[in-house]
PDB file of C-alpha atoms in Angstrom:
ATOM      1  CA  LYS I  18       7.757  -0.163 -12.197  1.00 67.00           C
ATOM      2  CA  SER I  19       4.994   0.321  -9.640  1.00 76.00           C
ATOM      3  CA  ARG I  20       7.253   1.789  -6.956  1.00 75.00           C
ATOM      4  CA  HIS I  21       7.994   4.848  -9.117  1.00 80.00           C
ATOM      5  CA  ARG I  22       4.304   5.420  -9.849  1.00 83.00           C
ATOM      6  CA  ILE I  23       3.351   4.971  -6.203  1.00 86.00           C
ATOM      7  CA  LYS I  24       6.076   7.372  -4.987  1.00 86.00           C
ATOM      8  CA  ALA I  25       4.498  10.188  -6.992  1.00 87.00           C
ATOM      9  CA  TYR I  26       0.994   9.522  -5.683  1.00 89.00           C
ATOM     10  CA  ASN I  27       2.284   9.085  -2.137  1.00 87.00           C
ATOM     11  CA  GLN I  28       3.799  12.557  -2.372  1.00 88.00           C
ATOM     12  CA  ARG I  29       0.471  14.012  -3.485  1.00 90.00           C
ATOM     13  CA  ILE I  30      -1.273  12.343  -0.537  1.00 89.00           C
ATOM     14  CA  GLU I  31       1.380  13.575   1.905  1.00 88.00           C
ATOM     15  CA  ASP I  32       0.912  17.072   0.460  1.00 90.00           C
ATOM     16  CA  LEU I  33      -2.663  16.805   1.774  1.00 88.00           C
ATOM     17  CA  GLY I  34      -1.296  16.320   5.293  1.00 87.00           C
ATOM     18  CA  LEU I  35      -1.450  12.547   5.575  1.00 86.00           C
ATOM     19  CA  VAL I  36       1.638  10.513   6.490  1.00 84.00           C
ATOM     20  CA  ASN I  37       2.665   7.105   5.180  1.00 83.00           C
ATOM     21  CA  PRO I  38       3.946   5.098   8.186  1.00 81.00           C
ATOM     22  CA  CYS I  39       5.689   2.570   5.944  1.00 76.00           C
ATOM     23  CA  PRO I  40       6.990   3.918   2.632  1.00 64.00           C
ATOM     24  CA  TRP I  41       8.401   0.614   1.327  1.00 65.00           C
ATOM     25  CA  PHE I  42       8.833   2.054  -2.160  1.00 62.00           C
ATOM     26  CA  TRP I  43      11.880   4.077  -1.063  1.00 57.00           C
ATOM     27  CA  MET I  44      13.791   0.832  -0.485  1.00 59.00           C
ATOM     28  CA  ASP I  45      16.126  -0.307  -3.238  1.00 57.00           C
ATOM     29  CA  SER I  46      16.553  -4.018  -3.796  1.00 51.00           C
ATOM     30  CA  ASP I  47      19.913  -5.600  -4.423  1.00 48.00           C
ATOM     31  CA  GLU I  48      19.538  -7.044  -7.903  1.00 49.00           C
ATOM     32  CA  SER I  49      22.805  -8.962  -7.423  1.00 45.00           C
ATOM     33  CA  ALA I  50      21.441 -10.938  -4.464  1.00 45.00           C
ATOM     34  CA  ASP I  51      21.680 -14.705  -4.682  1.00 49.00           C
ATOM     35  CA  GLU I  52      18.884 -17.003  -5.816  1.00 48.00           C
ATOM     36  CA  ASP I  53      17.835 -17.727  -2.226  1.00 53.00           C
ATOM     37  CA  SER I  54      16.960 -14.078  -1.733  1.00 52.00           C
ATOM     38  CA  ILE I  55      13.430 -12.751  -1.710  1.00 61.00           C
ATOM     39  CA  GLY I  56      12.864  -9.806  -4.029  1.00 66.00           C
ATOM     40  CA  GLY I  57      16.567  -9.055  -4.046  1.00 73.00           C
ATOM     41  CA  TYR I  58      16.803  -9.025  -0.242  1.00 78.00           C
ATOM     42  CA  SER I  59      18.396 -11.599   2.060  1.00 86.00           C
ATOM     43  CA  LYS I  60      16.101 -13.744   4.209  1.00 88.00           C
ATOM     44  CA  GLU I  61      17.113 -11.715   7.256  1.00 90.00           C
ATOM     45  CA  GLU I  62      16.386  -8.387   5.537  1.00 86.00           C
ATOM     46  CA  SER I  63      13.070  -9.759   4.279  1.00 85.00           C
ATOM     47  CA  ALA I  64      12.035 -10.799   7.799  1.00 90.00           C
ATOM     48  CA  VAL I  65      12.791  -7.320   9.150  1.00 89.00           C
ATOM     49  CA  MET I  66      10.899  -5.675   6.279  1.00 86.00           C
ATOM     50  CA  ALA I  67       7.875  -7.966   6.701  1.00 89.00           C
ATOM     51  CA  ASP I  68       7.656  -7.026  10.374  1.00 92.00           C
ATOM     52  CA  ARG I  69       8.125  -3.334   9.530  1.00 90.00           C
ATOM     53  CA  ASP I  70       5.424  -3.453   6.840  1.00 90.00           C
ATOM     54  CA  LEU I  71       2.885  -5.110   9.153  1.00 93.00           C
ATOM     55  CA  SER I  72       3.681  -2.511  11.820  1.00 93.00           C
ATOM     56  CA  GLY I  73       2.971   0.126   9.179  1.00 92.00           C
ATOM     57  CA  VAL I  74      -0.441  -1.421   8.508  1.00 95.00           C
ATOM     58  CA  ARG I  75      -1.188  -1.348  12.260  1.00 95.00           C
ATOM     59  CA  GLU I  76      -0.203   2.343  12.465  1.00 93.00           C
ATOM     60  CA  ALA I  77      -2.102   3.431   9.345  1.00 91.00           C
ATOM     61  CA  ASP I  78      -5.483   5.127   9.418  1.00 89.00           C
ATOM     62  CA  ILE I  79      -5.996   4.361   5.718  1.00 92.00           C
ATOM     63  CA  PHE I  80      -4.611   1.385   3.809  1.00 95.00           C
ATOM     64  CA  ILE I  81      -4.310   1.671   0.024  1.00 95.00           C
ATOM     65  CA  ILE I  82      -3.693  -1.411  -2.119  1.00 95.00           C
ATOM     66  CA  ASP I  83      -2.516  -0.861  -5.684  1.00 94.00           C
ATOM     67  CA  THR I  84      -3.125  -3.794  -8.041  1.00 94.00           C
ATOM     68  CA  ILE I  85      -2.425  -1.947 -11.277  1.00 93.00           C
ATOM     69  CA  ASP I  86       0.632  -4.144 -11.850  1.00 89.00           C
ATOM     70  CA  ALA I  87       0.472  -7.916 -11.473  1.00 88.00           C
ATOM     71  CA  THR I  88       2.935  -9.302  -8.935  1.00 83.00           C
ATOM     72  CA  GLU I  89       3.966 -12.704  -7.683  1.00 82.00           C
ATOM     73  CA  THR I  90       5.295 -11.573  -4.277  1.00 81.00           C
ATOM     74  CA  GLY I  91       2.008 -11.686  -2.355  1.00 85.00           C
ATOM     75  CA  GLY I  92       3.085  -9.034   0.145  1.00 88.00           C
ATOM     76  CA  ARG I  93       0.331  -6.582  -0.670  1.00 92.00           C
ATOM     77  CA  GLU I  94      -2.296  -9.302  -0.220  1.00 95.00           C
ATOM     78  CA  VAL I  95      -0.941 -10.233   3.224  1.00 95.00           C
ATOM     79  CA  GLU I  96      -1.020  -6.550   4.173  1.00 95.00           C
ATOM     80  CA  LEU I  97      -4.580  -6.274   2.831  1.00 97.00           C
ATOM     81  CA  GLY I  98      -5.616  -9.215   5.016  1.00 97.00           C
ATOM     82  CA  ALA I  99      -4.054  -7.555   8.049  1.00 97.00           C
ATOM     83  CA  ALA I 100      -5.822  -4.278   7.235  1.00 97.00           C
ATOM     84  CA  LEU I 101      -9.162  -6.099   6.931  1.00 98.00           C
ATOM     85  CA  ILE I 102      -8.685  -7.891  10.248  1.00 98.00           C
ATOM     86  CA  LEU I 103      -7.668  -4.631  11.939  1.00 97.00           C
ATOM     87  CA  GLY I 104     -10.754  -2.853  10.571  1.00 97.00           C
ATOM     88  CA  LYS I 105      -8.789  -0.203   8.667  1.00 96.00           C
ATOM     89  CA  VAL I 106     -10.271   2.133   6.082  1.00 95.00           C
ATOM     90  CA  ILE I 107      -9.197   0.436   2.845  1.00 97.00           C
ATOM     91  CA  PHE I 108      -8.965   1.857  -0.653  1.00 97.00           C
ATOM     92  CA  HIS I 109      -8.192  -0.294  -3.673  1.00 98.00           C
ATOM     93  CA  VAL I 110      -6.963   0.977  -7.028  1.00 96.00           C
ATOM     94  CA  GLY I 111      -6.509  -1.209 -10.079  1.00 95.00           C
ATOM     95  CA  PRO I 112      -7.962  -4.428 -11.420  1.00 96.00           C
ATOM     96  CA  ILE I 113      -9.858  -6.817  -9.178  1.00 96.00           C
ATOM     97  CA  ARG I 114      -7.391  -9.695  -8.899  1.00 94.00           C
ATOM     98  CA  ASN I 115      -9.087 -11.830  -6.246  1.00 95.00           C
ATOM     99  CA  LEU I 116     -12.355 -12.032  -4.342  1.00 95.00           C
ATOM    100  CA  PHE I 117     -11.006 -10.144  -1.323  1.00 96.00           C
ATOM    101  CA  HIS I 118     -10.694  -7.020  -3.448  1.00 97.00           C
ATOM    102  CA  MET I 119     -14.514  -7.057  -3.508  1.00 97.00           C
ATOM    103  CA  HIS I 120     -14.863  -7.300   0.293  1.00 98.00           C
ATOM    104  CA  PRO I 121     -17.547  -4.883   1.528  1.00 97.00           C
ATOM    105  CA  GLY I 122     -14.951  -3.160   3.729  1.00 96.00           C
ATOM    106  CA  ILE I 123     -12.977  -2.038   0.680  1.00 98.00           C
ATOM    107  CA  ARG I 124     -13.744   1.036  -1.408  1.00 98.00           C
ATOM    108  CA  ASN I 125     -12.655   0.463  -5.021  1.00 98.00           C
ATOM    109  CA  PHE I 126     -11.324   3.235  -7.255  1.00 97.00           C
ATOM    110  CA  ARG I 127     -10.389   3.170 -10.914  1.00 96.00           C
ATOM    111  CA  THR I 128      -7.413   5.513 -10.615  1.00 96.00           C
ATOM    112  CA  TRP I 129      -5.093   7.092  -8.073  1.00 95.00           C
ATOM    113  CA  ASP I 130      -6.506  10.476  -9.065  1.00 96.00           C
ATOM    114  CA  ASN I 131      -9.940   9.240  -7.971  1.00 97.00           C
ATOM    115  CA  ILE I 132      -8.533   8.206  -4.576  1.00 95.00           C
ATOM    116  CA  ILE I 133      -6.803  11.547  -4.104  1.00 95.00           C
ATOM    117  CA  SER I 134      -9.978  13.447  -5.035  1.00 95.00           C
ATOM    118  CA  TYR I 135     -11.936  11.347  -2.549  1.00 95.00           C
ATOM    119  CA  ILE I 136      -9.384  11.984   0.214  1.00 92.00           C
ATOM    120  CA  GLU I 137      -9.426  15.722  -0.562  1.00 91.00           C
ATOM    121  CA  SER I 138     -13.213  15.942  -0.430  1.00 91.00           C
ATOM    122  CA  THR I 139     -13.578  13.705   2.626  1.00 86.00           C
ATOM    123  CA  PHE I 140     -10.814  15.192   4.744  1.00 72.00           C
ATOM    124  CA  TYR I 141     -11.371  18.803   3.774  1.00 66.00           C
ATOM    125  CA  GLN I 142     -15.147  18.554   4.232  1.00 61.00           C
ATOM    126  CA  HIS I 143     -14.562  17.252   7.761  1.00 56.00           C
ATOM    127  CA  GLY I 144     -11.823  19.645   8.826  1.00 53.00           C
ATOM    128  CA  GLY I 145      -8.753  17.801   7.587  1.00 53.00           C
ATOM    129  CA  LYS I 146      -6.398  15.761   9.672  1.00 50.00           C
TER     130      LYS I 146
END
């Protein structure tokens, strides 16, 4: 599952001194939720999380979208749109899944290791954060 992969890379990025303002991947969904739920969360929980996630995009200096796994939820694409509108530094890792992943404001990487190397060289060349 992508959340387990992303947790590990998030830790490596935080070890560099950066902070994730919205670590959604620590949340556990309720797999027993009813069929009207969204991703295992109630509508009310989903509304709170959507607001929290968009606040996280606003607070972030860097937005990273991971498209390695296909998903039907659409949340990451909404967040990407918000990051584009807000003029955030955006990194993309994984397959190009729609035309917005090729937006000139997005730097594409093949792997998470490539992103981490880029962050290391960019931040440490310029004095870190």
